[in-house]
């Protein structure tokens, strides 16, 4: 978070993940704000939601897509809202930009940024910058949740893998298996939902295998272009559907402890987020952009083109342009075909 702030000129950043339905925090990290103000901010949660158009609208913002408060809040809210008047403005904060990093029946979370001492609102360049990092943040939160949001020391990384009930494979750039934990070895022995072909990790479906190969190749580089390609790759199983998350392993203590050939860790987990799985799966298979994913998610939710344009704050012609790209990439000819394709990936094979 601090690196993102330094790179893009932000002064304050807040990451918050809450367990539902009670709303208890499981992860909170703040950069650029004194502890006194962090505690005080908890008094304004309802008013903060109002800034973004209320909780219902807040829950419908697409994952990974940055949203600017000054563009979605009405002028009357900006002038009368207690969060702005009593908390933000005394700190020299006049606008916010944020994106959702996780949203499921059991968890919701987002990452927000602010600048201090300027009334200049956030703009399109800030949206473009955060679009680059949003999928990486979501991947980190998703995988952190698999670990119970607990950090693992590098020195013990290899030895603790067997303690997890989900499968973990460490692979080289060609998907050669460097290490498999106990759960992953059981999957490999059963060839479900992943198998070993001459020592290489392989999925049953050719299209999803291609998505996995592309994600690992991206991870083998500097990881900057991986984006959302390595999140939620579908792995069809005989019983329960699963997904694969790809985590790049940087050069360093963790990578040295498990073997220098390992460039990525594959986390094979239950598809516990069915509402998000179709979009992630299609993004991985067809190399969809974040904007195209957002359009697809809203289509699956039953929104019309006009409603999508209003929700995202873009022109109807832009929505139509993204739809044409979706048709070209997926081979679908109608919106209903896109919805059926997404539904097919959310159902057990």
Coordinates of C-alpha atoms in Angstrom, one line a residue:
X1 CA 0.0 0.0 0.0
X2 CA 2.8 2.4 0.8
X3 CA 4.5 1.6 -2.5
X4 CA 1.2 2.3 -4.4
X5 CA 0.9 5.6 -2.6
X6 CA 4.5 6.6 -3.4
X7 CA 4.1 5.5 -7.0
X8 CA 0.9 7.4 -7.7
X9 CA 1.2 10.4 -5.4
X10 CA -1.5 9.4 -2.8
X11 CA -1.2 10.4 0.9
X12 CA -3.6 8.0 2.6
X13 CA -4.6 4.4 1.9
X14 CA -7.0 2.2 3.7
X15 CA -7.6 -1.6 3.1
X16 CA -10.5 -3.0 5.0
X17 CA -12.0 -6.6 4.8
X18 CA -15.1 -7.4 6.9
X19 CA -16.7 -10.8 7.7
X20 CA -20.4 -10.9 7.0
X21 CA -23.1 -10.8 8.2
X22 CA -21.7 -9.4 11.5
X23 CA -19.4 -6.9 9.8
X24 CA -16.4 -7.8 12.0
X25 CA -13.1 -6.7 10.6
X26 CA -10.7 -9.6 9.6
X27 CA -8.1 -7.3 8.0
X28 CA -7.5 -3.6 8.3
X29 CA -4.4 -1.7 7.2
X30 CA -3.9 2.0 7.0
X31 CA -1.1 4.1 5.5
X32 CA -0.6 7.8 6.1
X33 CA -3.1 8.2 9.0
X34 CA -2.4 8.5 12.8
X35 CA -3.9 5.8 15.0
X36 CA -6.2 8.4 16.7
X37 CA -7.8 9.2 13.3
X38 CA -8.1 5.6 12.3
X39 CA -10.1 4.9 15.5
X40 CA -12.2 8.0 15.0
X41 CA -13.0 6.9 11.4
X42 CA -15.0 4.0 12.8
X43 CA -17.7 6.5 14.0
X44 CA -18.5 7.4 10.4
X45 CA -19.1 4.1 8.6
X46 CA -22.7 4.8 7.8
X47 CA -21.9 8.3 6.5
X48 CA -19.0 6.9 4.5
X49 CA -21.3 4.5 2.7
X50 CA -23.7 7.4 2.0
X51 CA -20.8 9.1 0.1
X52 CA -20.7 6.2 -2.3
X53 CA -24.4 6.2 -2.9
X54 CA -25.5 3.9 -0.1
X55 CA -24.7 0.4 0.8
X56 CA -26.7 -1.2 -2.0
X57 CA -24.9 0.8 -4.7
X58 CA -21.6 0.2 -2.9
X59 CA -22.1 -3.6 -3.1
X60 CA -22.8 -3.3 -6.8
X61 CA -19.6 -1.6 -7.8
X62 CA -17.6 -4.0 -10.0
X63 CA -14.5 -5.6 -8.5
X64 CA -11.2 -4.2 -9.6
X65 CA -12.8 -1.0 -11.1
X66 CA -11.7 2.2 -9.4
X67 CA -14.6 4.6 -8.6
X68 CA -14.2 8.3 -7.7
X69 CA -16.3 9.6 -4.9
X70 CA -16.8 13.1 -6.4
X71 CA -18.2 11.5 -9.5
X72 CA -20.8 9.3 -7.8
X73 CA -21.8 11.4 -4.8
X74 CA -24.5 14.1 -5.2
X75 CA -23.5 17.7 -4.5
X76 CA -25.9 17.8 -1.5
X77 CA -24.1 14.8 0.0
X78 CA -20.7 16.4 -0.4
X79 CA -22.0 19.6 1.3
X80 CA -23.9 18.0 4.3
X81 CA -22.3 14.6 4.9
X82 CA -20.8 14.2 8.4
X83 CA -17.9 12.1 7.2
X84 CA -16.8 14.9 4.8
X85 CA -17.5 17.8 7.2
X86 CA -16.2 16.3 10.5
X87 CA -13.6 13.8 9.4
X88 CA -12.2 14.2 5.8
X89 CA -12.1 17.9 5.4
X90 CA -10.3 18.5 8.8
X91 CA -7.6 16.2 7.5
X92 CA -7.4 18.1 4.2
X93 CA -9.2 15.4 2.2
X94 CA -11.7 16.4 -0.4
X95 CA -12.0 13.4 -2.6
X96 CA -11.6 9.6 -2.6
X97 CA -10.9 6.9 -5.1
X98 CA -11.5 3.2 -4.2
X99 CA -12.1 -0.2 -5.7
X100 CA -13.6 -3.4 -4.3
X101 CA -11.2 -6.3 -3.7
X102 CA -13.5 -9.0 -2.4
X103 CA -17.3 -9.4 -2.3
X104 CA -19.0 -12.7 -1.3
X105 CA -21.8 -13.9 1.0
X106 CA -19.2 -14.2 3.7
X107 CA -16.8 -11.3 3.1
X108 CA -16.6 -7.8 1.7
X109 CA -13.6 -5.5 1.3
X110 CA -12.1 -2.6 -0.5
X111 CA -9.0 -0.4 -0.9
X112 CA -9.3 3.4 -0.9
X113 CA -6.9 6.3 -1.5
X114 CA -6.8 10.0 -0.7
X115 CA -4.7 13.1 -1.3
X116 CA -4.3 15.8 1.3
X117 CA -4.3 19.5 0.9
X118 CA -5.8 19.7 -2.6
X119 CA -9.3 20.3 -3.8
X120 CA -8.5 19.0 -7.3
X121 CA -10.6 15.9 -7.8
X122 CA -9.3 12.5 -8.9
X123 CA -9.3 11.9 -12.6
X124 CA -9.1 9.4 -15.4
X125 CA -5.3 9.0 -15.0
X126 CA -5.8 7.9 -11.4
X127 CA -8.4 5.3 -12.6
X128 CA -5.9 4.0 -15.2
X129 CA -3.1 3.8 -12.6
X130 CA -5.2 1.8 -10.1
X131 CA -6.6 -0.5 -12.8
X132 CA -3.0 -1.8 -13.1
X133 CA -2.7 -2.7 -9.4
X134 CA -6.3 -3.7 -8.5
X135 CA -6.1 -7.4 -9.7
X136 CA -2.8 -7.8 -7.8
X137 CA -4.4 -6.5 -4.6
X138 CA -7.4 -8.8 -5.1
X139 CA -5.2 -11.8 -5.7
X140 CA -3.3 -11.1 -2.5
X141 CA -6.5 -10.7 -0.5
X142 CA -8.0 -13.9 -2.0
X143 CA -4.9 -16.0 -1.2
X144 CA -4.5 -14.4 2.2
X145 CA -8.1 -15.6 3.0
X146 CA -7.1 -19.1 2.0
X147 CA -4.4 -18.9 4.6
X148 CA -6.8 -17.5 7.2
X149 CA -5.3 -14.1 6.8
X150 CA -2.1 -15.1 8.6
X151 CA 1.4 -14.4 7.4
X152 CA 3.8 -17.3 6.8
X153 CA 7.4 -16.8 7.5
X154 CA 9.7 -17.5 4.6
X155 CA 11.9 -19.9 6.5
X156 CA 9.0 -22.2 7.2
X157 CA 7.1 -21.7 3.9
X158 CA 7.9 -25.1 2.4
X159 CA 7.4 -27.0 5.6
X160 CA 3.9 -25.7 6.4
X161 CA 2.3 -26.3 3.0
X162 CA 1.1 -29.8 4.1
X163 CA -1.0 -28.3 6.9
X164 CA -3.5 -26.7 4.5
X165 CA -6.5 -28.6 3.3
X166 CA -6.5 -27.0 -0.1
X167 CA -4.0 -28.0 -2.8
X168 CA -0.8 -26.1 -3.3
X169 CA 1.6 -26.8 -6.2
X170 CA 4.9 -25.0 -6.8
X171 CA 5.7 -25.0 -10.5
X172 CA 8.4 -23.7 -12.8
X173 CA 7.7 -21.6 -15.9
X174 CA 6.7 -24.6 -17.9
X175 CA 4.3 -25.9 -15.2
X176 CA 6.9 -28.5 -14.2
X177 CA 6.0 -29.6 -10.6
X178 CA 8.6 -28.5 -8.1
X179 CA 6.6 -29.3 -5.0
X180 CA 3.1 -30.5 -4.1
X181 CA 1.6 -30.4 -0.6
X182 CA -0.4 -33.4 0.7
X183 CA -3.7 -32.1 -0.6
X184 CA -2.3 -31.5 -4.0
X185 CA -0.6 -34.9 -4.1
X186 CA -4.0 -36.5 -3.4
X187 CA -5.5 -34.6 -6.3
X188 CA -2.6 -35.6 -8.6
X189 CA -3.0 -39.3 -7.6
X190 CA -6.8 -39.1 -8.4
X191 CA -6.1 -36.9 -11.5
X192 CA -8.9 -34.7 -10.2
X193 CA -9.1 -31.8 -10.8
X194 CA -5.5 -31.6 -11.7
X195 CA -3.1 -34.2 -13.0
X196 CA 0.6 -34.7 -13.8
X197 CA 1.6 -35.2 -17.5
X198 CA 5.2 -36.1 -17.6
X199 CA 5.8 -34.1 -14.5
X200 CA 3.8 -31.0 -15.7
X201 CA 0.7 -29.8 -14.0
X202 CA -2.3 -30.1 -16.3
X203 CA -6.1 -29.4 -16.2
X204 CA -8.7 -31.4 -17.9
X205 CA -10.1 -28.7 -20.1
X206 CA -7.8 -27.5 -23.0
X207 CA -9.0 -23.8 -22.8
X208 CA -8.5 -23.6 -19.1
X209 CA -5.1 -25.3 -19.4
X210 CA -4.1 -22.6 -21.9
X211 CA -5.2 -19.9 -19.4
X212 CA -3.1 -21.5 -16.7
X213 CA -0.1 -21.7 -18.9
X214 CA -0.4 -18.0 -19.9
X215 CA -0.8 -17.0 -16.2
X216 CA 2.3 -18.9 -15.1
X217 CA 4.4 -17.5 -18.0
X218 CA 3.3 -14.0 -16.9
X219 CA 4.2 -14.9 -13.3
X220 CA 7.6 -16.1 -14.4
X221 CA 8.4 -12.5 -15.6
X222 CA 8.1 -9.6 -13.3
X223 CA 4.4 -10.3 -12.8
X224 CA 3.4 -6.8 -13.7
X225 CA 1.2 -7.9 -16.7
X226 CA -0.4 -10.8 -14.8
X227 CA -3.4 -8.7 -13.8
X228 CA -6.5 -10.8 -13.2
X229 CA -5.4 -13.7 -15.5
X230 CA -4.3 -15.8 -12.6
X231 CA -7.3 -15.4 -10.4
X232 CA -10.1 -18.0 -10.4
X233 CA -9.1 -20.2 -13.3
X234 CA -11.8 -22.9 -13.4
X235 CA -10.7 -26.5 -12.6
X236 CA -13.6 -28.8 -13.3
X237 CA -13.7 -31.7 -10.8
X238 CA -15.8 -34.9 -10.6
X239 CA -17.6 -33.7 -7.5
X240 CA -17.2 -30.1 -6.5
X241 CA -16.0 -27.3 -8.8
X242 CA -12.6 -25.8 -7.9
X243 CA -10.6 -22.8 -9.1
X244 CA -6.9 -22.2 -9.4
X245 CA -5.2 -19.0 -8.2
X246 CA -1.7 -18.2 -9.4
X247 CA 0.7 -16.4 -7.1
X248 CA 4.1 -15.3 -8.5
X249 CA 7.0 -16.2 -6.4
X250 CA 9.6 -13.4 -6.4
X251 CA 13.3 -14.0 -6.1
X252 CA 14.0 -14.0 -2.4
X253 CA 14.0 -16.0 0.7
X254 CA 10.7 -17.8 0.0
X255 CA 11.7 -18.9 -3.5
X256 CA 15.2 -20.0 -2.3
X257 CA 13.6 -22.1 0.5
X258 CA 11.4 -24.1 -1.9
X259 CA 13.8 -24.3 -4.8
X260 CA 15.0 -21.7 -7.3
X261 CA 13.1 -23.3 -10.2
X262 CA 9.7 -22.5 -8.6
X263 CA 8.3 -19.3 -10.3
X264 CA 4.6 -19.6 -9.1
X265 CA 2.4 -21.2 -6.5
X266 CA -0.9 -22.7 -7.7
X267 CA -3.6 -22.6 -5.0
X268 CA -6.4 -25.1 -5.9
X269 CA -9.4 -24.2 -3.8
X270 CA -13.2 -24.8 -3.8
X271 CA -15.1 -22.4 -6.0
X272 CA -16.5 -20.7 -3.0
X273 CA -17.3 -17.5 -4.8
X274 CA -19.8 -18.6 -7.5
X275 CA -21.0 -15.1 -8.1
X276 CA -17.5 -14.0 -9.2
X277 CA -16.2 -17.3 -10.7
X278 CA -17.8 -16.9 -14.2
X279 CA -16.2 -13.5 -14.8
X280 CA -12.8 -14.6 -13.5
X281 CA -13.0 -17.8 -15.6
X282 CA -13.9 -16.0 -18.7
X283 CA -11.2 -13.3 -18.1
X284 CA -8.6 -16.0 -17.7
X285 CA -9.7 -18.0 -20.8
X286 CA -10.4 -15.2 -23.2
X287 CA -8.0 -12.5 -21.9
X288 CA -10.7 -10.0 -21.1
X289 CA -9.8 -6.5 -19.9
X290 CA -11.0 -5.2 -16.5
X291 CA -13.6 -3.0 -18.3
X292 CA -14.9 -6.0 -20.3
X293 CA -15.1 -8.0 -17.1
X294 CA -17.2 -5.2 -15.5
X295 CA -19.6 -5.1 -18.4
X296 CA -19.9 -8.9 -18.4
X297 CA -20.6 -9.0 -14.6
X298 CA -23.4 -6.5 -15.0
X299 CA -24.9 -8.4 -18.0
X300 CA -24.9 -11.6 -15.9
X301 CA -26.7 -9.6 -13.1
X302 CA -29.5 -8.8 -15.6
X303 CA -28.6 -5.1 -16.3
X304 CA -29.5 -3.5 -19.6
X305 CA -26.9 -1.6 -21.7
X306 CA -28.5 1.7 -20.5
X307 CA -28.3 0.6 -16.8
X308 CA -24.7 -0.5 -17.2
X309 CA -23.8 2.9 -18.7
X310 CA -25.5 4.7 -15.7
X311 CA -23.9 2.4 -13.1
X312 CA -20.3 2.8 -14.5
X313 CA -20.7 6.4 -15.4
X314 CA -19.8 5.8 -19.1
X315 CA -21.5 6.6 -22.4
X316 CA -23.8 4.0 -23.9
X317 CA -21.6 3.9 -27.0
X318 CA -18.7 2.8 -24.8
X319 CA -20.8 0.0 -23.4
X320 CA -21.6 -1.1 -26.9
X321 CA -17.9 -1.0 -27.9
X322 CA -17.0 -3.2 -25.0
X323 CA -19.8 -5.6 -25.9
X324 CA -18.4 -5.9 -29.4
X325 CA -15.0 -6.8 -28.0
X326 CA -16.6 -9.4 -25.7
X327 CA -18.4 -11.0 -28.7
X328 CA -15.1 -11.0 -30.8
X329 CA -13.1 -12.6 -28.0
X330 CA -15.6 -15.2 -26.8
X331 CA -17.2 -16.1 -30.2
X332 CA -20.6 -15.2 -28.8
X333 CA -23.1 -13.4 -31.1
X334 CA -25.7 -12.2 -28.6
X335 CA -25.8 -11.0 -25.0
X336 CA -27.8 -14.0 -24.0
X337 CA -25.0 -16.2 -25.3
X338 CA -22.5 -14.4 -23.0
X339 CA -24.8 -15.0 -20.0
X340 CA -25.1 -18.7 -20.9
X341 CA -21.4 -19.0 -21.3
X342 CA -20.8 -17.5 -17.8
X343 CA -23.5 -19.8 -16.3
X344 CA -21.8 -22.8 -17.8
X345 CA -18.6 -22.0 -16.0
X346 CA -20.3 -21.5 -12.7
X347 CA -21.9 -24.9 -12.7
X348 CA -20.1 -28.2 -11.8
X349 CA -18.9 -30.2 -14.7

